[in-house]
C-alpha positions as MATLAB code, in Angstrom:
seq = 'MPTIDVSQIPHSEVEALSQFVHSTSGPELRDLIDSLVDCVRDGATEVSLSAETADLTPNQAATRLGMSRTHLYKLLDSGEIIFHRVGRDRRIRIIDLAKFEAQRQRDRRELAETFARQPQTKSGAIGEIADLL';
ca = [
      -0.289   -0.058   -0.028;
       1.830    3.099   -1.175;
       1.913    6.027    1.270;
       2.372    9.264    0.327;
       3.602   12.507    2.651;
       0.721   15.265    2.073;
       2.160   17.255    5.266;
       4.582   19.513    3.031;
       1.189   20.682    0.484;
       0.480   24.238    0.734;
      -3.176   24.680    1.949;
      -3.740   27.085   -1.285;
      -2.362   24.588   -3.572;
      -5.174   22.147   -2.198;
      -7.748   25.026   -2.693;
      -6.612   25.282   -6.049;
      -6.839   21.547   -7.109;
     -10.050   21.761   -5.826;
     -11.337   24.046   -7.824;
      -9.450   23.195  -10.977;
     -10.899   19.648  -10.545;
     -14.644   20.972  -10.209;
     -14.045   23.136  -13.504;
     -12.653   20.516  -15.742;
     -13.294   16.955  -14.944;
     -16.000   14.420  -14.954;
     -17.816   13.190  -11.667;
     -15.358    9.837  -11.136;
     -12.336   11.870  -11.048;
     -13.964   14.882   -9.124;
     -14.836   12.356   -6.531;
     -11.539   11.027   -6.197;
      -9.527   14.373   -5.716;
     -12.660   15.852   -3.434;
     -11.775   12.878   -1.267;
      -8.177   13.448   -1.272;
      -8.629   17.074   -0.686;
     -10.900   16.708    2.300;
      -8.101   14.073    3.783;
      -5.729   16.963    3.566;
      -8.134   19.562    4.808;
      -8.942   17.403    7.814;
      -5.130   17.245    8.974;
      -4.172   14.103    7.576;
      -0.326   13.999    6.843;
      -0.141   11.015    5.245;
      -2.675    9.468    2.643;
      -2.194    5.626    1.457;
      -3.691    4.334   -1.918;
      -4.878    0.668   -2.225;
      -6.747   -1.223   -4.589;
     -10.171   -2.603   -3.235;
      -9.266   -6.105   -3.789;
      -6.428   -5.677   -1.467;
      -5.943   -8.039    1.686;
      -5.217   -6.696    4.863;
      -3.548   -9.034    7.770;
      -5.496   -8.734   11.237;
      -2.635   -6.524   12.500;
      -2.578   -4.144    9.627;
      -6.414   -3.711    9.969;
      -6.135   -3.195   13.683;
      -3.649   -0.544   13.230;
      -5.522    1.344   10.267;
      -9.081    1.035   12.684;
      -6.933    2.305   15.785;
      -7.605   -0.275   17.728;
      -6.168   -3.587   19.770;
      -5.479   -7.034   17.563;
      -7.263   -8.402   20.288;
     -10.513   -6.368   20.191;
     -10.070   -6.639   15.959;
     -10.263  -10.597   16.389;
     -13.709   -9.854   18.689;
     -15.202   -8.367   15.679;
     -13.791  -10.760   13.217;
     -15.071  -13.606   15.367;
     -18.500  -11.980   15.849;
     -18.827  -11.335   11.869;
     -19.030   -7.601   12.031;
     -15.989   -7.343   10.012;
     -16.029   -9.875    7.119;
     -12.607  -11.907    6.611;
     -11.385  -15.132    4.613;
      -8.548  -17.364    5.346;
      -5.363  -17.899    3.544;
      -4.321  -21.348    5.027;
      -4.960  -20.751    8.975;
      -4.358  -17.079    8.598;
      -7.250  -14.410    8.655;
      -7.152  -11.999    5.811;
      -9.944   -8.678    5.314;
     -10.499   -7.233    1.971;
      -9.621   -3.570    2.365;
     -13.280   -2.994    0.657;
     -14.892   -5.137    3.646;
     -12.766   -2.888    6.152;
     -13.948    0.195    4.311;
     -17.640   -0.639    4.784;
     -17.023   -1.648    8.471;
     -15.692    1.699    9.133;
     -18.481    4.017    7.404;
     -21.019    1.868    9.417;
     -18.970    2.621   12.548;
     -18.874    6.240   11.556;
     -22.716    6.324   11.084;
     -23.377    4.480   14.326;
     -21.382    7.033   15.937;
     -22.941    9.942   14.276;
     -26.424    8.667   15.174;
     -25.642    7.932   18.666;
     -24.215   11.653   18.875;
     -27.109   12.955   17.888;
     -29.309   10.706   20.078;
     -27.488   12.301   23.117;
     -27.813   15.741   21.840;
     -31.528   15.524   21.299;
     -32.055   14.338   24.878;
     -32.467   17.625   26.489;
     -35.330   18.390   24.106;
     -36.786   15.033   24.561;
     -36.570   15.522   28.558;
     -38.007   18.977   28.580;
     -40.854   17.840   25.883;
     -42.116   14.883   28.178;
     -41.721   17.100   31.248;
     -43.919   19.595   29.333;
     -46.602   16.776   28.482;
     -46.608   15.263   32.171;
     -47.408   18.830   33.282;
     -50.071   19.341   30.707;
     -51.738   15.886   32.187;
     -51.747   17.443   35.620;
];
């Protein structure tokens, strides 16, 4: 998996690339460059490129997800992350890991929104109880 150091790219050049791709390219290239620009804007210092058919070892997958191998093995055993075997070793396709990451982000966002709405729900419930009394 090639890794590119993007920490030295000036912000102005990233913005110029974004504007250029939006004015001259088709949707596929635009989506690719937008993803790259978003990573750099979010503070990424390195960007990795990989084919969606690439396989990762559990150690590589755990590192990418920022978790321990032990926790990753629990996710593999529970079926939350799809894997296949190469001999007796496990391998995770990068596309399956990306799907898991996306689902985990959706779940986190949903949980954060639930907690953010708690005060509104609580005040609404108190208001309904007060109306009944």
